[in-house]
Coordinates of C-alpha atoms and ligand atoms in Angstrom, one line a residue:
X1303 CA 216.5 -48.1 -168.6
X1304 CA 218.6 -50.5 -166.6
X1305 CA 221.2 -49.0 -164.2
X1306 CA 224.6 -48.9 -165.9
X1307 CA 228.3 -48.4 -165.1
X1308 CA 228.6 -50.6 -162.0
X1309 CA 230.3 -54.0 -161.7
X1310 CA 227.4 -55.9 -160.0
X1311 CA 225.4 -58.3 -162.1
X1312 CA 223.0 -60.1 -159.9
X1313 CA 219.6 -58.4 -159.5
X1314 CA 219.8 -58.4 -155.7
X1315 CA 223.1 -56.5 -155.8
X1316 CA 222.0 -54.1 -158.5
X1317 CA 218.9 -53.4 -156.5
X1318 CA 221.0 -51.9 -153.8
X1319 CA 222.9 -49.5 -156.0
X1320 CA 221.8 -46.0 -154.9
X1321 CA 221.2 -44.9 -158.5
X1322 CA 221.7 -41.1 -158.2
X1323 CA 220.3 -39.4 -161.2
X1324 CA 220.8 -35.7 -160.6
X1325 CA 223.9 -33.5 -160.8
X1326 CA 223.9 -32.9 -157.1
X1327 CA 227.0 -33.8 -155.1
X1328 CA 224.9 -35.0 -152.1
X1329 CA 225.3 -38.7 -151.6
X1330 CA 223.3 -41.0 -149.4
X1331 CA 222.1 -44.6 -149.4
X1332 CA 218.4 -43.6 -149.1
X1333 CA 216.1 -42.5 -151.7
X1334 CA 214.8 -38.9 -151.7
X1335 CA 211.0 -38.3 -152.2
X1336 CA 210.8 -35.8 -155.0
X1337 CA 207.2 -34.6 -155.2
X1338 CA 205.8 -32.4 -158.0
X1339 CA 202.6 -31.5 -159.7
X1340 CA 204.3 -28.5 -161.4
X1341 CA 207.6 -29.2 -163.1
X1342 CA 209.3 -26.0 -164.1
X1343 CA 211.3 -25.4 -167.2
X1344 CA 214.5 -23.3 -167.3
X1345 CA 213.2 -21.3 -170.4
X1346 CA 210.6 -21.4 -173.1
X1347 CA 213.0 -23.2 -175.5
X1348 CA 213.2 -26.1 -173.0
X1349 CA 209.4 -26.0 -172.7
X1350 CA 209.0 -26.2 -176.4
X1351 CA 211.5 -29.0 -176.7
X1352 CA 209.8 -31.3 -174.2
X1353 CA 209.0 -34.8 -175.5
X1354 CA 206.8 -37.1 -173.4
X1355 CA 208.6 -40.1 -175.1
X1356 CA 212.0 -39.1 -173.7
X1357 CA 212.3 -40.9 -170.3
X1358 CA 215.2 -38.6 -169.3
X1359 CA 213.0 -35.5 -169.4
X1360 CA 210.5 -34.3 -166.8
X1361 CA 207.4 -32.3 -167.9
X1362 CA 204.5 -32.9 -165.4
X1363 CA 204.1 -34.6 -162.1
X1364 CA 201.9 -37.3 -163.5
X1365 CA 204.5 -38.5 -166.0
X1366 CA 207.1 -38.9 -163.2
X1367 CA 209.7 -37.4 -160.9
X1368 CA 213.2 -38.8 -160.1
X1369 CA 211.7 -40.9 -157.3
X1370 CA 209.1 -42.6 -159.5
X1371 CA 211.6 -43.1 -162.3
X1372 CA 214.1 -44.6 -159.9
X1373 CA 211.6 -47.3 -158.9
X1374 CA 210.6 -47.9 -162.5
X1375 CA 214.2 -48.5 -163.5
X1376 CA 214.6 -51.0 -160.6
X1377 CA 211.4 -52.9 -161.5
X1378 CA 212.4 -53.0 -165.2
X1379 CA 215.8 -54.4 -164.2
X1380 CA 214.3 -57.0 -161.8
X1381 CA 211.9 -58.1 -164.6
X1382 CA 214.7 -58.4 -167.2
X1383 CA 213.0 -55.7 -169.2
X1384 CA 213.8 -52.3 -170.6
X1385 CA 210.8 -50.1 -169.9
X1386 CA 208.5 -49.8 -166.9
X1387 CA 205.3 -47.9 -166.3
X1388 CA 204.0 -47.5 -162.7
X1389 CA 200.3 -47.4 -162.0
X1390 CA 198.2 -46.8 -158.9
X1391 CA 197.3 -50.5 -158.5
X1392 CA 197.9 -53.9 -160.0
X1393 CA 194.4 -53.8 -161.4
X1394 CA 195.1 -50.4 -163.1
X1395 CA 198.2 -52.0 -164.8
X1396 CA 195.9 -54.8 -166.0
X1397 CA 193.1 -52.6 -167.3
X1398 CA 195.5 -50.0 -168.9
X1399 CA 197.2 -52.8 -170.8
X1400 CA 193.9 -54.1 -172.2
X1401 CA 192.7 -50.6 -172.9
X1402 CA 195.9 -49.6 -174.8
X1403 CA 196.2 -52.7 -177.0
X1404 CA 192.5 -53.5 -177.9
X1405 CA 190.0 -51.6 -180.0
X1406 CA 186.5 -52.4 -181.2
X1407 CA 186.5 -55.5 -183.4
X1408 CA 189.6 -56.9 -181.8
X1409 CA 189.6 -60.2 -179.9
X1410 CA 191.3 -61.2 -176.6
X1411 CA 191.8 -64.6 -175.0
X1412 CA 191.8 -64.9 -171.2
X1413 CA 192.5 -68.0 -169.0
X1414 CA 189.4 -69.1 -167.0
X1415 CA 191.5 -68.9 -163.8
X1416 CA 192.6 -65.2 -164.2
X1417 CA 192.3 -62.7 -161.4
X1418 CA 188.6 -62.1 -161.3
X1419 CA 188.6 -58.3 -161.7
X1420 CA 190.7 -58.8 -164.8
X1421 CA 188.0 -61.0 -166.2
X1422 CA 185.4 -58.4 -165.2
X1423 CA 187.3 -55.7 -167.0
X1424 CA 187.6 -57.8 -170.2
X1425 CA 183.8 -58.4 -170.0
X1426 CA 183.3 -54.6 -169.6
X1427 CA 185.4 -54.0 -172.8
X1428 CA 183.3 -56.6 -174.5
X1429 CA 179.9 -55.1 -173.6
X1430 CA 180.9 -51.4 -174.0
X1431 CA 183.3 -51.5 -176.9
X1432 CA 182.6 -54.6 -178.9
X1433 CA 185.9 -56.3 -178.1
X1434 CA 185.6 -60.1 -178.7
X1435 CA 186.4 -62.2 -175.6
X1436 CA 186.9 -65.9 -175.2
X1437 CA 188.3 -68.0 -172.3
X1438 CA 190.7 -70.9 -172.5
X1439 CA 191.7 -73.7 -170.2
X1440 CA 195.1 -72.8 -168.8
X1441 CA 196.1 -76.4 -168.6
X1442 CA 195.1 -77.2 -172.2
X1443 CA 196.8 -75.3 -175.0
X1444 CA 194.5 -77.0 -177.5
X1445 CA 191.6 -75.0 -175.9
X1446 CA 192.8 -71.6 -177.3
X1447 CA 190.5 -70.4 -180.0
X1448 CA 192.4 -67.7 -181.9
X1449 CA 190.6 -65.7 -184.5
X1450 CA 192.1 -63.5 -187.2
X1451 CA 191.1 -60.6 -184.9
X1452 CA 193.0 -61.9 -181.8
X1453 CA 195.4 -59.2 -180.7
X1454 CA 196.1 -60.2 -177.2
X1455 CA 196.6 -63.4 -175.3
X1456 CA 196.3 -62.9 -171.5
X1457 CA 198.2 -65.3 -169.2
X1458 CA 198.3 -65.5 -165.4
X1459 CA 200.6 -68.2 -164.0
X1460 CA 199.9 -69.8 -161.6
X1461 CA 196.3 -68.7 -161.9
X1462 CA 194.6 -66.8 -159.1
X1463 CA 193.2 -69.2 -156.5
X1464 CA 193.3 -72.4 -158.6
X1465 CA 197.1 -72.1 -158.6
X1466 CA 197.3 -74.0 -161.9
X1467 CA 200.6 -73.4 -163.8
X1468 CA 200.3 -72.6 -167.5
X1469 CA 202.8 -73.5 -170.2
X1470 CA 204.0 -70.0 -170.9
X1471 CA 206.6 -70.8 -173.6
X1472 CA 204.0 -72.9 -175.5
X1473 CA 201.4 -70.1 -175.2
X1474 CA 204.0 -67.6 -176.4
X1475 CA 204.7 -69.7 -179.5
X1476 CA 201.0 -70.0 -180.3
X1477 CA 200.4 -66.3 -179.9
X1478 CA 203.4 -65.5 -182.1
X1479 CA 202.0 -67.8 -184.8
X1480 CA 198.7 -65.9 -184.7
X1481 CA 200.2 -62.5 -184.6
X1482 CA 199.0 -61.7 -181.0
X1483 CA 200.8 -60.1 -178.2
X1484 CA 201.2 -61.9 -174.8
X1485 CA 200.7 -60.1 -171.5
X1486 CA 201.4 -62.0 -168.3
X1487 CA 200.1 -61.2 -164.8
X1488 CA 203.2 -62.4 -163.0
X1489 CA 202.4 -61.1 -159.6
X1490 CA 202.9 -64.5 -157.9
X1491 CA 206.4 -64.9 -159.3
X1492 CA 207.3 -61.3 -158.2
X1493 CA 210.4 -61.2 -160.6
X1494 CA 212.0 -63.8 -158.4
X1495 CA 210.4 -67.2 -159.2
X1496 CA 210.0 -66.5 -163.0
X1497 CA 210.4 -63.6 -165.4
X1498 CA 207.9 -63.7 -168.3
X1499 CA 210.0 -61.6 -170.7
X1500 CA 212.8 -64.2 -170.4
X1501 CA 210.3 -66.9 -171.5
X1502 CA 209.3 -64.9 -174.6
X1503 CA 206.3 -62.9 -173.4
X1504 CA 205.8 -59.3 -174.6
X1505 CA 204.5 -57.7 -171.4
X1506 CA 204.9 -58.5 -167.8
X1507 CA 202.4 -57.1 -165.3
X1508 CA 202.7 -57.1 -161.5
X1509 CA 200.8 -55.9 -158.5
X1510 CA 203.7 -54.3 -156.6
X1511 CA 201.1 -54.1 -153.9
X1512 CA 202.2 -57.6 -152.8
X1513 CA 205.7 -58.7 -151.9
X1514 CA 207.5 -55.6 -153.3
X1515 CA 205.7 -53.2 -151.0
X1516 CA 205.5 -55.8 -148.3
X1517 CA 203.6 -53.9 -145.7
X1518 CA 199.9 -54.3 -146.7
X1519 CA 199.7 -50.5 -147.0
X1520 CA 200.5 -49.5 -150.5
X1521 CA 198.8 -50.2 -153.8
X1522 CA 200.8 -50.1 -157.0
X1523 CA 201.2 -51.8 -160.4
X1524 CA 203.8 -52.2 -163.0
X1525 CA 203.9 -52.9 -166.8
X1526 CA 207.3 -54.0 -168.0
X1527 CA 208.3 -54.4 -171.7
X1528 CA 211.5 -54.7 -173.8
X1529 CA 210.1 -53.3 -177.1
X1530 CA 210.2 -49.5 -177.2
X1531 CA 207.3 -49.1 -179.6
X1532 CA 205.1 -51.3 -177.5
X1533 CA 206.1 -49.4 -174.4
X1534 CA 205.2 -46.1 -176.1
X1535 CA 201.7 -47.4 -177.0
X1536 CA 201.2 -48.2 -173.4
X1537 CA 202.8 -45.0 -172.2
X1538 CA 200.5 -42.9 -174.4
X1539 CA 197.4 -44.4 -172.7
X1540 CA 199.2 -44.0 -169.3
X1541 CA 199.7 -40.3 -170.0
X1542 CA 196.2 -39.7 -171.4
X1543 CA 194.5 -41.6 -168.6
X1544 CA 196.3 -39.7 -165.9
X1545 CA 197.3 -42.9 -164.0
X1546 CA 200.6 -41.7 -162.5
X1547 CA 201.7 -42.7 -159.0
X1548 CA 202.6 -40.9 -155.8
X1549 CA 206.3 -40.5 -155.1
X1550 CA 205.6 -41.1 -151.4
X1551 CA 204.2 -44.6 -152.4
X1552 CA 207.1 -45.2 -154.7
X1553 CA 209.4 -44.4 -151.8
X1554 CA 207.7 -46.9 -149.5
X1555 CA 208.2 -49.6 -152.2
X1556 CA 211.9 -48.5 -152.7
X1557 CA 212.5 -48.9 -149.0
X1558 CA 211.1 -52.5 -149.0
X1559 CA 212.7 -53.7 -152.2
X1560 CA 216.2 -54.5 -150.8
X1561 CA 214.8 -57.1 -148.5
X1562 CA 211.8 -58.4 -150.5
X1563 CA 213.8 -61.3 -151.9
X1564 CA 214.7 -62.4 -148.4
X1565 CA 211.1 -62.2 -147.3
X1566 CA 210.0 -64.1 -150.5
X1567 CA 212.5 -66.9 -149.9
X1568 CA 211.7 -67.3 -146.2
X1569 CA 208.0 -67.3 -146.8
X1570 CA 208.4 -69.8 -149.7
X1571 CA 210.3 -72.2 -147.3
X1572 CA 207.6 -71.8 -144.6
X1573 CA 204.7 -72.2 -147.1
X1574 CA 206.2 -75.4 -148.5
X1575 CA 206.6 -76.9 -145.0
X1576 CA 203.0 -76.0 -144.2
X1577 CA 201.7 -77.2 -147.6
X1578 CA 203.4 -80.6 -147.1
X1579 CA 202.0 -80.8 -143.6
X1580 CA 198.5 -80.0 -144.8
X1581 CA 198.7 -82.8 -147.4
X1582 CA 198.8 -85.3 -144.6
X1583 CA 195.7 -84.0 -142.8
X1584 CA 192.6 -86.2 -143.1
X1585 CA 190.3 -83.2 -143.6
X1586 CA 192.3 -82.0 -146.5
X1587 CA 191.6 -83.6 -149.9
X1588 CA 194.2 -81.7 -152.0
X1589 CA 196.8 -79.0 -151.7
X1590 CA 197.2 -76.7 -154.7
X1591 CA 200.8 -75.6 -154.3
X1592 CA 202.8 -75.6 -157.5
X1593 CA 205.9 -77.0 -155.8
X1594 CA 204.0 -80.2 -154.7
X1595 CA 204.1 -83.1 -157.2
X1596 CA 200.4 -83.6 -157.0
X1597 CA 199.5 -80.0 -158.0
X1598 CA 198.2 -79.1 -161.4
X1599 CA 201.0 -77.9 -163.7
X1600 CA 203.8 -79.0 -161.2
X1601 CA 206.0 -80.2 -164.1
X1602 CA 205.8 -76.9 -165.8
X1603 CA 206.5 -75.1 -162.5
X1604 CA 209.6 -77.2 -162.1
X1605 CA 210.8 -76.4 -165.6
X1606 CA 210.0 -72.7 -165.7
X1607 CA 210.1 -71.5 -162.1
X1608 CA 213.0 -71.3 -159.6
X1609 CA 210.9 -70.6 -156.4
X1610 CA 207.3 -70.3 -155.2
X1611 CA 205.3 -67.5 -153.6
X1612 CA 203.7 -68.3 -150.2
X1613 CA 200.2 -68.2 -151.6
X1614 CA 198.4 -71.5 -152.3
X1615 CA 195.0 -73.1 -151.9
X1616 CA 193.7 -76.2 -150.1
X1617 CA 190.7 -78.3 -151.0
X1618 CA 188.7 -79.8 -148.1
X1619 CA 187.0 -83.2 -148.1
X1620 CA 183.8 -83.1 -150.2
X1621 CA 181.6 -84.1 -147.2
X1622 CA 182.6 -80.9 -145.3
X1623 CA 179.8 -78.3 -145.8
X1624 CA 180.6 -74.6 -146.6
X1625 CA 179.3 -73.5 -143.2
X1626 CA 182.0 -75.8 -141.5
X1627 CA 184.7 -74.4 -143.9
X1628 CA 183.7 -70.8 -142.9
X1629 CA 183.9 -71.9 -139.3
X1630 CA 187.4 -73.3 -139.9
X1631 CA 188.5 -70.0 -141.2
X1632 CA 186.9 -68.1 -138.3
X1633 CA 188.6 -70.5 -135.9
X1634 CA 192.1 -69.5 -137.1
X1635 CA 193.9 -67.2 -134.6
X1636 CA 197.0 -66.2 -136.5
X1637 CA 195.5 -66.0 -140.0
X1638 CA 193.6 -62.8 -140.8
X1639 CA 190.7 -62.7 -143.2
X1640 CA 191.5 -60.4 -146.1
X1641 CA 192.2 -60.3 -149.9
X1642 CA 195.4 -58.5 -150.6
X1643 CA 198.4 -60.7 -149.8
X1644 CA 202.2 -60.0 -149.9
X1645 CA 202.6 -58.5 -146.5
X1646 CA 204.0 -59.9 -143.3
X1647 CA 200.7 -61.3 -141.9
X1648 CA 199.2 -64.7 -142.8
X1649 CA 195.8 -64.7 -144.4
X1650 CA 193.0 -67.2 -145.1
X1651 CA 189.9 -66.8 -147.4
X1652 CA 187.2 -69.3 -148.5
X1653 CA 186.9 -69.2 -152.4
X1654 CA 184.5 -70.7 -154.9
X1655 CA 186.1 -72.1 -158.0
X1656 CA 183.4 -74.4 -159.2
X1657 CA 181.5 -71.7 -161.2
X1658 CA 184.7 -70.2 -162.6
X1659 CA 186.7 -73.2 -164.0
X1660 CA 184.6 -75.3 -166.4
X1661 CA 186.6 -78.5 -165.8
X1662 CA 187.2 -78.1 -162.1
X1663 CA 187.9 -81.6 -160.8
X1664 CA 187.5 -81.0 -157.1
X1665 CA 184.3 -81.5 -155.2
X1666 CA 185.2 -80.0 -151.8
X1667 CA 185.4 -76.4 -150.8
X1668 CA 188.5 -74.3 -151.2
X1669 CA 190.4 -72.1 -148.8
X1670 CA 193.2 -69.9 -150.1
X1671 CA 196.1 -69.4 -147.6
X1672 CA 198.8 -66.8 -147.7
X1673 CA 201.8 -67.6 -145.4
X1674 CA 203.3 -64.5 -143.8
X1675 CA 206.4 -64.1 -141.6
X1676 CA 205.0 -65.7 -138.4
X1677 CA 206.9 -68.7 -137.0
X1678 CA 206.1 -71.8 -139.2
X1679 CA 205.4 -74.1 -136.3
X1680 CA 203.0 -71.6 -134.7
X1681 CA 201.1 -71.4 -138.0
X1682 CA 200.9 -75.2 -138.2
X1683 CA 199.6 -75.4 -134.6
X1684 CA 197.0 -72.8 -135.5
X1685 CA 195.9 -74.7 -138.6
X1686 CA 195.8 -78.0 -136.6
X1687 CA 193.5 -76.5 -133.9
X1688 CA 191.2 -75.0 -136.6
X1689 CA 191.2 -78.3 -138.6
X1690 CA 190.2 -80.1 -135.4
X1691 CA 187.1 -78.0 -135.3
X1692 CA 186.1 -79.7 -138.6
X1693 CA 186.2 -83.2 -137.1
X1694 CA 184.1 -82.4 -134.1
Ligands
PLP2556 C1 197.4 -62.1 -159.3 C2 196.9 -60.7 -159.0 N1 197.0 -59.7 -160.0 C3 196.6 -58.5 -159.7 C4 196.1 -58.1 -158.5 C5 195.7 -56.6 -158.3 O1 196.5 -55.9 -157.5 P1 196.0 -54.6 -156.8 O2 195.4 -55.1 -155.5 O3 197.3 -53.8 -156.6 O4 195.0 -53.9 -157.6 C6 196.0 -59.0 -157.5 C7 195.5 -58.6 -156.2 O5 195.2 -59.4 -155.3 C8 196.4 -60.3 -157.8 O6 196.3 -61.3 -156.8

């Protein structure tokens, strides 16, 4: 599905190719919003020849219009994949992958630090459909308990909130040896810091809701694969579940994509400066940012990643009670309190990891920070004044 016939090789340049895919002689640099519920056929023969597996055909609004396919091609290209399905949210991409690839009696392995709604969906499949579920320690490949029924190994790296980086190549090798597919939630890496398919995974999932949309106003998910048969298994469930996306939303993401790498890199630099500063603060016991040497999985991040998202966590000193931590978050002036990251605005949220990770070594409370596009020094000054409130 990758764009062809142009001399540019680097993803950032290829991203900016207009990618016209109709016979029209109209040329512009912007993307048209092609909306449709009804797709019309020129004659009955064309209607009878339609094939939902053919990605060059159009049959029904849910299965795509030129706008949605344009975005899907760009995401497949950015992920170094061949095929891309777009869904109405990152969570929909997660649940559709599990639903497509698992049936009663199968078994799935999830990391303890996965995005919590992904864990909840796997638990739902377990209770409703008898799909076996076990968790593993993302920092210990010896903790994976494959069974003859294991069909899917779920990976999220770094894991939500705990920010621990897993050894994806090692997990891929283990899964292959046990005949299981590997699906990776690679939202944090955003096709910039790491591409799971290049490291041997079968499926790469992202919440395009985050950096790719960039405006905190669109929800969207993607599932990228290289293998055509695997794509078609996922595409069948996609079609049957009616989880198509709005061309308007795709167009918003298409408008943001050309500059999302610049935002990602600027925010990465800002977040690293802030993370290093936080490490020096007396109220802070640990900074869980994969680019810091002290962070769990740092060596693997250094080996497998080329950049870092601006989402990381801090652990406060154990003597600081949760009420004071909540007060610290409330005291922040430039950080907003909200879950969905990836936009321009900085965010802060207290999180509880102790009941989620079995071997969680930290005693203090955790705050997850997302660094937006505000000036770095202003953000540091804001954190400094709020940290002061913990000492008084
Ligand atoms: C790592 C990760 N995966 C998936 C999602 C789900 O994305 P969405 O909000 O589009 O459902 C999120 C959302 O925060 C996330 O952080």
